[in-house]
Amino acid sequence: GELLGLRRCDVDTGRGTVRVELQVVELKNGERVVTPPKTAAGRRSVALPRAVTEALSCHLDRYTGPDGHDPVFTGPLSEGLRRASLYTAWHAALARTDLEGLHIHDLRHAAGTLAAQQVATMRELMARLGHATPAAAQRYQHAAARRDSVIAQALQAVIEGALRETDTLFRYGGEEFVVLVVEPTEAGLQKVAERIRAQIEREWIEQDGGRVPITASVGCAIGLPGRRDRDLGGRLVQAADEAMYESKRGGRNRCSF
């Protein structure tokens, strides 16, 4: 309903936002009823990724009328889009892309889950999706948490397979791991780090019937304990953490020392 209720004046391609003010309900007799969203939370402004903004801008230029109240999505005769026309076009697109079985509302679920995976807060999810209560938004957070656990377990198995018997693996939190390498040389530490990075790069995660590639940003530090050195471990972790962020800034999927 919100999709069919969008007007040209609701889209700001300069700022990359869409404002949700109306929804269209199509009755059984074919009558179209335009109403505000069901709750006050449904009236909202949603920021769009740049790729979506660019595609929407092209759509407005090609299909949408010039008046601010012209519908963004139109039917064959440039009138307000009917559900029947929407579903006909939807199923044709699915057939061309081998995505049969996907429902339009699945796009909303995917967007909610992706937002949760980017560590969106409960309030941010509610605002983005127009939810009046936390219950619906929690579903996306729980799905993201389950996915995070699966990814972490897969990473742990991959890293363990790339280590020597004398090396020890620790999960540091989330998707971060620490490897304690015993009596390393600088060249040996570089080999261990590169072996881990390369092994992870060869793996993937199964998601929604497809393969999602994974990579690792690796930070390394080496040091020898002194007789009175009681905090070498903390300094090494801090130095390795800073090196890891250097790998991230350098383009990810690399090792820094």
PDB file of C-alpha atoms in Angstrom:
ATOM      1  CA  GLY A   1       0.000   0.000   0.000  1.00  0.00           C
ATOM      2  CA  GLU A   2       2.808   2.456   0.833  1.00  0.00           C
ATOM      3  CA  LEU A   3       4.480   1.645  -2.472  1.00  0.00           C
ATOM      4  CA  LEU A   4       1.335   2.489  -4.445  1.00  0.00           C
ATOM      5  CA  GLY A   5       0.805   5.646  -2.385  1.00  0.00           C
ATOM      6  CA  LEU A   6       4.140   7.265  -3.263  1.00  0.00           C
ATOM      7  CA  ARG A   7       3.970  10.550  -5.192  1.00  0.00           C
ATOM      8  CA  ARG A   8       6.673  12.514  -6.997  1.00  0.00           C
ATOM      9  CA  CYS A   9       6.657  15.111  -4.195  1.00  0.00           C
ATOM     10  CA  ASP A  10       7.497  12.339  -1.687  1.00  0.00           C
ATOM     11  CA  VAL A  11      10.847  11.622  -3.356  1.00  0.00           C
ATOM     12  CA  ASP A  12      13.878  13.841  -2.792  1.00  0.00           C
ATOM     13  CA  THR A  13      16.635  12.528  -5.042  1.00  0.00           C
ATOM     14  CA  GLY A  14      18.965  15.348  -3.969  1.00  0.00           C
ATOM     15  CA  ARG A  15      18.925  14.194  -0.362  1.00  0.00           C
ATOM     16  CA  GLY A  16      18.331  10.554  -1.200  1.00  0.00           C
ATOM     17  CA  THR A  17      15.137  10.192   0.831  1.00  0.00           C
ATOM     18  CA  VAL A  18      11.569   9.000   0.402  1.00  0.00           C
ATOM     19  CA  ARG A  19       8.767  10.355   2.581  1.00  0.00           C
ATOM     20  CA  VAL A  20       5.882   7.975   3.395  1.00  0.00           C
ATOM     21  CA  GLU A  21       2.663   9.950   3.825  1.00  0.00           C
ATOM     22  CA  LEU A  22      -0.037   7.842   2.160  1.00  0.00           C
ATOM     23  CA  GLN A  23      -1.043   4.291   1.374  1.00  0.00           C
ATOM     24  CA  VAL A  24      -3.427   2.953  -1.248  1.00  0.00           C
ATOM     25  CA  VAL A  25      -5.906   0.240  -0.326  1.00  0.00           C
ATOM     26  CA  GLU A  26      -7.584  -1.541  -3.222  1.00  0.00           C
ATOM     27  CA  LEU A  27     -11.002  -2.955  -2.299  1.00  0.00           C
ATOM     28  CA  LYS A  28     -12.548  -6.122  -3.727  1.00  0.00           C
ATOM     29  CA  ASN A  29     -14.814  -4.079  -5.999  1.00  0.00           C
ATOM     30  CA  GLY A  30     -11.738  -2.403  -7.539  1.00  0.00           C
ATOM     31  CA  GLU A  31     -12.158   0.900  -5.721  1.00  0.00           C
ATOM     32  CA  ARG A  32      -8.894   2.567  -4.669  1.00  0.00           C
ATOM     33  CA  VAL A  33      -8.930   4.196  -1.238  1.00  0.00           C
ATOM     34  CA  VAL A  34      -6.112   6.586  -0.329  1.00  0.00           C
ATOM     35  CA  THR A  35      -5.473   6.879   3.423  1.00  0.00           C
ATOM     36  CA  PRO A  36      -2.618   7.775   5.791  1.00  0.00           C
ATOM     37  CA  PRO A  37      -0.575   4.841   7.106  1.00  0.00           C
ATOM     38  CA  LYS A  38      -2.247   2.735   9.800  1.00  0.00           C
ATOM     39  CA  THR A  39      -0.205   4.281  12.638  1.00  0.00           C
ATOM     40  CA  ALA A  40       1.579   7.558  13.252  1.00  0.00           C
ATOM     41  CA  ALA A  41       4.869   5.659  13.120  1.00  0.00           C
ATOM     42  CA  GLY A  42       4.068   4.728   9.527  1.00  0.00           C
ATOM     43  CA  ARG A  43       4.448   8.361   8.448  1.00  0.00           C
ATOM     44  CA  ARG A  44       8.198   8.692   8.112  1.00  0.00           C
ATOM     45  CA  SER A  45      11.160   9.674   5.979  1.00  0.00           C
ATOM     46  CA  VAL A  46      13.485   6.886   4.814  1.00  0.00           C
ATOM     47  CA  ALA A  47      17.065   7.421   3.635  1.00  0.00           C
ATOM     48  CA  LEU A  48      18.002   5.413   0.529  1.00  0.00           C
ATOM     49  CA  PRO A  49      21.294   3.862  -0.567  1.00  0.00           C
ATOM     50  CA  ARG A  50      22.881   5.791  -3.436  1.00  0.00           C
ATOM     51  CA  ALA A  51      22.273   2.965  -5.938  1.00  0.00           C
ATOM     52  CA  VAL A  52      18.549   2.978  -5.112  1.00  0.00           C
ATOM     53  CA  THR A  53      18.383   6.768  -5.367  1.00  0.00           C
ATOM     54  CA  GLU A  54      20.011   6.677  -8.812  1.00  0.00           C
ATOM     55  CA  ALA A  55      17.628   3.980 -10.068  1.00  0.00           C
ATOM     56  CA  LEU A  56      14.635   5.855  -8.660  1.00  0.00           C
ATOM     57  CA  SER A  57      15.774   9.090 -10.304  1.00  0.00           C
ATOM     58  CA  CYS A  58      15.909   7.348 -13.696  1.00  0.00           C
ATOM     59  CA  HIS A  59      12.447   5.890 -13.072  1.00  0.00           C
ATOM     60  CA  LEU A  60      10.998   9.329 -12.264  1.00  0.00           C
ATOM     61  CA  ASP A  61      12.430  10.787 -15.476  1.00  0.00           C
ATOM     62  CA  ARG A  62      11.076   7.955 -17.606  1.00  0.00           C
ATOM     63  CA  TYR A  63       7.728   6.968 -16.116  1.00  0.00           C
ATOM     64  CA  THR A  64       6.429   9.519 -13.581  1.00  0.00           C
ATOM     65  CA  GLY A  65       4.408  12.592 -14.495  1.00  0.00           C
ATOM     66  CA  PRO A  66       5.764  16.100 -13.836  1.00  0.00           C
ATOM     67  CA  ASP A  67       3.222  17.145 -11.191  1.00  0.00           C
ATOM     68  CA  GLY A  68       4.199  16.753  -7.554  1.00  0.00           C
ATOM     69  CA  HIS A  69       1.107  14.644  -6.836  1.00  0.00           C
ATOM     70  CA  ASP A  70       1.588  12.286  -9.783  1.00  0.00           C
ATOM     71  CA  PRO A  71       2.068   8.675  -8.616  1.00  0.00           C
ATOM     72  CA  VAL A  72       5.653   7.418  -8.700  1.00  0.00           C
ATOM     73  CA  PHE A  73       4.573   4.001  -9.961  1.00  0.00           C
ATOM     74  CA  THR A  74       2.061   4.012 -12.801  1.00  0.00           C
ATOM     75  CA  GLY A  75       0.014   1.505 -14.754  1.00  0.00           C
ATOM     76  CA  PRO A  76      -0.006   0.882 -18.522  1.00  0.00           C
ATOM     77  CA  LEU A  77      -2.054   4.046 -19.139  1.00  0.00           C
ATOM     78  CA  SER A  78       0.025   6.227 -16.779  1.00  0.00           C
ATOM     79  CA  GLU A  79      -2.686   6.038 -14.121  1.00  0.00           C
ATOM     80  CA  GLY A  80      -2.157   4.955 -10.524  1.00  0.00           C
ATOM     81  CA  LEU A  81      -0.689   1.460 -10.507  1.00  0.00           C
ATOM     82  CA  ARG A  82      -3.141  -1.357  -9.795  1.00  0.00           C
ATOM     83  CA  ARG A  83      -2.170  -4.417  -7.793  1.00  0.00           C
ATOM     84  CA  ALA A  84      -2.943  -6.702 -10.751  1.00  0.00           C
ATOM     85  CA  SER A  85      -0.544  -4.766 -12.983  1.00  0.00           C
ATOM     86  CA  LEU A  86       2.080  -4.713 -10.244  1.00  0.00           C
ATOM     87  CA  TYR A  87       1.966  -8.474  -9.742  1.00  0.00           C
ATOM     88  CA  THR A  88       1.999  -9.153 -13.485  1.00  0.00           C
ATOM     89  CA  ALA A  89       5.188  -7.105 -13.867  1.00  0.00           C
ATOM     90  CA  TRP A  90       6.641  -8.642 -10.695  1.00  0.00           C
ATOM     91  CA  HIS A  91       6.188 -12.236 -11.863  1.00  0.00           C
ATOM     92  CA  ALA A  92       7.600 -11.401 -15.287  1.00  0.00           C
ATOM     93  CA  ALA A  93      10.705  -9.933 -13.627  1.00  0.00           C
ATOM     94  CA  LEU A  94      11.087 -13.024 -11.417  1.00  0.00           C
ATOM     95  CA  ALA A  95      10.950 -15.294 -14.451  1.00  0.00           C
ATOM     96  CA  ARG A  96      13.685 -13.285 -16.197  1.00  0.00           C
ATOM     97  CA  THR A  97      15.972 -13.360 -13.141  1.00  0.00           C
ATOM     98  CA  ASP A  98      15.377 -16.957 -11.980  1.00  0.00           C
ATOM     99  CA  LEU A  99      13.981 -15.727  -8.641  1.00  0.00           C
ATOM    100  CA  GLU A 100      10.589 -17.386  -8.824  1.00  0.00           C
ATOM    101  CA  GLY A 101       8.980 -17.827  -5.429  1.00  0.00           C
ATOM    102  CA  LEU A 102      10.147 -14.439  -4.127  1.00  0.00           C
ATOM    103  CA  HIS A 103       7.335 -12.231  -2.804  1.00  0.00           C
ATOM    104  CA  ILE A 104       7.223  -8.454  -2.927  1.00  0.00           C
ATOM    105  CA  HIS A 105       7.027  -8.247   0.863  1.00  0.00           C
ATOM    106  CA  ASP A 106      10.230 -10.309   1.069  1.00  0.00           C
ATOM    107  CA  LEU A 107      12.068  -7.161  -0.046  1.00  0.00           C
ATOM    108  CA  ARG A 108      10.895  -5.414   3.118  1.00  0.00           C
ATOM    109  CA  HIS A 109      12.046  -8.333   5.264  1.00  0.00           C
ATOM    110  CA  ALA A 110      15.430  -8.344   3.521  1.00  0.00           C
ATOM    111  CA  ALA A 111      15.853  -4.596   4.060  1.00  0.00           C
ATOM    112  CA  GLY A 112      14.978  -4.951   7.749  1.00  0.00           C
ATOM    113  CA  THR A 113      17.433  -7.807   8.250  1.00  0.00           C
ATOM    114  CA  LEU A 114      20.225  -5.983   6.398  1.00  0.00           C
ATOM    115  CA  ALA A 115      19.639  -2.881   8.543  1.00  0.00           C
ATOM    116  CA  ALA A 116      19.849  -5.019  11.693  1.00  0.00           C
ATOM    117  CA  GLN A 117      23.069  -6.598  10.435  1.00  0.00           C
ATOM    118  CA  GLN A 118      24.551  -3.098  10.244  1.00  0.00           C
ATOM    119  CA  VAL A 119      23.895  -2.816  13.998  1.00  0.00           C
ATOM    120  CA  ALA A 120      20.871  -0.539  13.699  1.00  0.00           C
ATOM    121  CA  THR A 121      19.307   0.091  17.109  1.00  0.00           C
ATOM    122  CA  MET A 122      15.757  -0.957  17.948  1.00  0.00           C
ATOM    123  CA  ARG A 123      14.565   2.652  17.671  1.00  0.00           C
ATOM    124  CA  GLU A 124      16.316   3.074  14.303  1.00  0.00           C
ATOM    125  CA  LEU A 125      14.706  -0.099  12.935  1.00  0.00           C
ATOM    126  CA  MET A 126      11.277   0.991  14.144  1.00  0.00           C
ATOM    127  CA  ALA A 127      11.691   4.411  12.537  1.00  0.00           C
ATOM    128  CA  ARG A 128      12.964   3.023   9.230  1.00  0.00           C
ATOM    129  CA  LEU A 129      10.266   0.371   8.862  1.00  0.00           C
ATOM    130  CA  GLY A 130       7.408   2.388  10.342  1.00  0.00           C
ATOM    131  CA  HIS A 131       6.739   0.084  13.294  1.00  0.00           C
ATOM    132  CA  ALA A 132       4.784   1.425  16.250  1.00  0.00           C
ATOM    133  CA  THR A 133       5.974  -1.311  18.657  1.00  0.00           C
ATOM    134  CA  PRO A 134       9.335  -3.093  19.116  1.00  0.00           C
ATOM    135  CA  ALA A 135       7.923  -6.591  18.484  1.00  0.00           C
ATOM    136  CA  ALA A 136       8.215  -6.542  14.678  1.00  0.00           C
ATOM    137  CA  ALA A 137      11.641  -4.880  14.676  1.00  0.00           C
ATOM    138  CA  GLN A 138      12.952  -7.504  17.109  1.00  0.00           C
ATOM    139  CA  ARG A 139      12.402 -10.205  14.482  1.00  0.00           C
ATOM    140  CA  TYR A 140      15.039  -8.602  12.268  1.00  0.00           C
ATOM    141  CA  GLN A 141      17.501  -8.181  15.140  1.00  0.00           C
ATOM    142  CA  HIS A 142      17.083 -11.824  16.138  1.00  0.00           C
ATOM    143  CA  ALA A 143      17.584 -12.956  12.521  1.00  0.00           C
ATOM    144  CA  ALA A 144      20.748 -10.864  12.270  1.00  0.00           C
ATOM    145  CA  ALA A 145      22.056 -12.249  15.568  1.00  0.00           C
ATOM    146  CA  ARG A 146      21.492 -15.834  14.411  1.00  0.00           C
ATOM    147  CA  ARG A 147      23.267 -15.075  11.139  1.00  0.00           C
ATOM    148  CA  ASP A 148      26.164 -13.466  13.011  1.00  0.00           C
ATOM    149  CA  SER A 149      26.561 -16.635  15.097  1.00  0.00           C
ATOM    150  CA  VAL A 150      26.639 -18.828  11.978  1.00  0.00           C
ATOM    151  CA  ILE A 151      29.283 -16.621  10.358  1.00  0.00           C
ATOM    152  CA  ALA A 152      31.428 -16.591  13.504  1.00  0.00           C
ATOM    153  CA  GLN A 153      31.315 -20.387  13.797  1.00  0.00           C
ATOM    154  CA  ALA A 154      32.294 -20.770  10.154  1.00  0.00           C
ATOM    155  CA  LEU A 155      35.191 -18.336  10.575  1.00  0.00           C
ATOM    156  CA  GLN A 156      36.430 -20.170  13.638  1.00  0.00           C
ATOM    157  CA  ALA A 157      36.545 -23.489  11.772  1.00  0.00           C
ATOM    158  CA  VAL A 158      38.418 -21.891   8.867  1.00  0.00           C
ATOM    159  CA  ILE A 159      40.982 -20.181  11.092  1.00  0.00           C
ATOM    160  CA  GLU A 160      41.609 -23.313  13.164  1.00  0.00           C
ATOM    161  CA  GLY A 161      42.314 -25.200   9.960  1.00  0.00           C
ATOM    162  CA  ALA A 162      45.031 -22.702   9.017  1.00  0.00           C
ATOM    163  CA  LEU A 163      46.902 -22.782  12.366  1.00  0.00           C
ATOM    164  CA  ARG A 164      49.842 -24.845  13.609  1.00  0.00           C
ATOM    165  CA  GLU A 165      49.404 -27.192  16.567  1.00  0.00           C
ATOM    166  CA  THR A 166      51.289 -24.765  18.809  1.00  0.00           C
ATOM    167  CA  ASP A 167      49.042 -21.777  17.963  1.00  0.00           C
ATOM    168  CA  THR A 168      45.927 -20.978  20.007  1.00  0.00           C
ATOM    169  CA  LEU A 169      42.709 -19.373  18.774  1.00  0.00           C
ATOM    170  CA  PHE A 170      40.455 -17.173  20.913  1.00  0.00           C
ATOM    171  CA  ARG A 171      37.169 -15.536  19.987  1.00  0.00           C
ATOM    172  CA  TYR A 172      37.583 -11.877  20.938  1.00  0.00           C
ATOM    173  CA  GLY A 173      33.964 -10.821  20.381  1.00  0.00           C
ATOM    174  CA  GLY A 174      31.481 -10.775  17.497  1.00  0.00           C
ATOM    175  CA  GLU A 175      33.410 -11.654  14.351  1.00  0.00           C
ATOM    176  CA  GLU A 176      36.832 -10.797  15.789  1.00  0.00           C
ATOM    177  CA  PHE A 177      39.388 -13.458  16.742  1.00  0.00           C
ATOM    178  CA  VAL A 178      42.816 -13.440  18.361  1.00  0.00           C
ATOM    179  CA  VAL A 179      45.502 -15.964  17.478  1.00  0.00           C
ATOM    180  CA  LEU A 180      48.364 -16.472  19.939  1.00  0.00           C
ATOM    181  CA  VAL A 181      51.436 -17.571  17.971  1.00  0.00           C
ATOM    182  CA  VAL A 182      54.187 -19.178  20.056  1.00  0.00           C
ATOM    183  CA  GLU A 183      57.820 -18.100  19.518  1.00  0.00           C
ATOM    184  CA  PRO A 184      57.269 -16.490  16.121  1.00  0.00           C
ATOM    185  CA  THR A 185      59.763 -14.809  13.882  1.00  0.00           C
ATOM    186  CA  GLU A 186      58.517 -11.791  11.945  1.00  0.00           C
ATOM    187  CA  ALA A 187      58.621 -13.780   8.695  1.00  0.00           C
ATOM    188  CA  GLY A 188      56.864 -16.730  10.349  1.00  0.00           C
ATOM    189  CA  LEU A 189      54.114 -14.492  11.747  1.00  0.00           C
ATOM    190  CA  GLN A 190      53.565 -13.023   8.296  1.00  0.00           C
ATOM    191  CA  LYS A 191      53.178 -16.526   6.854  1.00  0.00           C
ATOM    192  CA  VAL A 192      50.623 -17.535   9.507  1.00  0.00           C
ATOM    193  CA  ALA A 193      48.615 -14.342   8.971  1.00  0.00           C
ATOM    194  CA  GLU A 194      48.638 -14.664   5.197  1.00  0.00           C
ATOM    195  CA  ARG A 195      47.657 -18.341   5.407  1.00  0.00           C
ATOM    196  CA  ILE A 196      44.637 -17.441   7.553  1.00  0.00           C
ATOM    197  CA  ARG A 197      43.638 -14.563   5.259  1.00  0.00           C
ATOM    198  CA  ALA A 198      43.943 -16.688   2.105  1.00  0.00           C
ATOM    199  CA  GLN A 199      42.015 -19.592   3.630  1.00  0.00           C
ATOM    200  CA  ILE A 200      39.118 -17.339   4.653  1.00  0.00           C
ATOM    201  CA  GLU A 201      39.049 -15.747   1.183  1.00  0.00           C
ATOM    202  CA  ARG A 202      38.466 -19.199  -0.343  1.00  0.00           C
ATOM    203  CA  GLU A 203      35.365 -19.776   1.786  1.00  0.00           C
ATOM    204  CA  TRP A 204      31.796 -18.516   1.501  1.00  0.00           C
ATOM    205  CA  ILE A 205      28.568 -18.432   3.512  1.00  0.00           C
ATOM    206  CA  GLU A 206      25.351 -20.003   2.234  1.00  0.00           C
ATOM    207  CA  GLN A 207      22.514 -17.477   2.449  1.00  0.00           C
ATOM    208  CA  ASP A 208      19.082 -17.457   0.828  1.00  0.00           C
ATOM    209  CA  GLY A 209      20.134 -20.115  -1.672  1.00  0.00           C
ATOM    210  CA  GLY A 210      23.244 -18.230  -2.780  1.00  0.00           C
ATOM    211  CA  ARG A 211      26.909 -17.952  -1.852  1.00  0.00           C
ATOM    212  CA  VAL A 212      28.189 -14.875  -0.030  1.00  0.00           C
ATOM    213  CA  PRO A 213      32.007 -14.426  -0.134  1.00  0.00           C
ATOM    214  CA  ILE A 214      33.834 -13.591   3.084  1.00  0.00           C
ATOM    215  CA  THR A 215      37.191 -11.910   3.678  1.00  0.00           C
ATOM    216  CA  ALA A 216      39.293 -10.947   6.697  1.00  0.00           C
ATOM    217  CA  SER A 217      41.255  -7.862   7.706  1.00  0.00           C
ATOM    218  CA  VAL A 218      44.238  -9.080   9.732  1.00  0.00           C
ATOM    219  CA  GLY A 219      46.416  -7.105  12.151  1.00  0.00           C
ATOM    220  CA  CYS A 220      49.641  -8.557  13.607  1.00  0.00           C
ATOM    221  CA  ALA A 221      51.999  -7.571  16.387  1.00  0.00           C
ATOM    222  CA  ILE A 222      55.105  -9.278  17.815  1.00  0.00           C
ATOM    223  CA  GLY A 223      56.974  -8.742  21.061  1.00  0.00           C
ATOM    224  CA  LEU A 224      59.239 -10.356  23.642  1.00  0.00           C
ATOM    225  CA  PRO A 225      58.387 -10.143  27.368  1.00  0.00           C
ATOM    226  CA  GLY A 226      60.868  -8.444  29.660  1.00  0.00           C
ATOM    227  CA  ARG A 227      61.590  -9.572  33.199  1.00  0.00           C
ATOM    228  CA  ARG A 228      59.380  -6.827  34.670  1.00  0.00           C
ATOM    229  CA  ASP A 229      56.902  -6.667  31.782  1.00  0.00           C
ATOM    230  CA  ARG A 230      53.453  -7.408  33.190  1.00  0.00           C
ATOM    231  CA  ASP A 231      51.317  -5.912  30.420  1.00  0.00           C
ATOM    232  CA  LEU A 232      52.864  -7.203  27.216  1.00  0.00           C
ATOM    233  CA  GLY A 233      49.667  -9.049  26.323  1.00  0.00           C
ATOM    234  CA  GLY A 234      47.538  -5.914  26.543  1.00  0.00           C
ATOM    235  CA  ARG A 235      50.005  -3.900  24.464  1.00  0.00           C
ATOM    236  CA  LEU A 236      50.209  -6.623  21.826  1.00  0.00           C
ATOM    237  CA  VAL A 237      46.418  -6.817  21.523  1.00  0.00           C
ATOM    238  CA  GLN A 238      46.221  -3.016  21.193  1.00  0.00           C
ATOM    239  CA  ALA A 239      48.979  -2.959  18.550  1.00  0.00           C
ATOM    240  CA  ALA A 240      47.361  -5.817  16.607  1.00  0.00           C
ATOM    241  CA  ASP A 241      43.983  -4.054  16.815  1.00  0.00           C
ATOM    242  CA  GLU A 242      45.477  -0.870  15.375  1.00  0.00           C
ATOM    243  CA  ALA A 243      47.098  -2.901  12.589  1.00  0.00           C
ATOM    244  CA  MET A 244      43.748  -4.553  11.841  1.00  0.00           C
ATOM    245  CA  TYR A 245      42.109  -1.149  11.360  1.00  0.00           C
ATOM    246  CA  GLU A 246      44.998  -0.216   9.073  1.00  0.00           C
ATOM    247  CA  SER A 247      44.017  -3.257   6.968  1.00  0.00           C
ATOM    248  CA  LYS A 248      40.400  -2.078   6.916  1.00  0.00           C
ATOM    249  CA  ARG A 249      41.394   1.435   5.871  1.00  0.00           C
ATOM    250  CA  GLY A 250      43.695  -0.007   3.218  1.00  0.00           C
ATOM    251  CA  GLY A 251      40.847  -1.792   1.440  1.00  0.00           C
ATOM    252  CA  ARG A 252      40.219  -4.892   3.624  1.00  0.00           C
ATOM    253  CA  ASN A 253      41.176  -8.504   2.825  1.00  0.00           C
ATOM    254  CA  ARG A 254      44.822  -7.872   3.707  1.00  0.00           C
ATOM    255  CA  CYS A 255      47.376  -8.223   6.509  1.00  0.00           C
ATOM    256  CA  SER A 256      49.104  -5.345   8.290  1.00  0.00           C
ATOM    257  CA  PHE A 257      51.962  -5.436  10.821  1.00  0.00           C
TER     258      PHE A 257
END
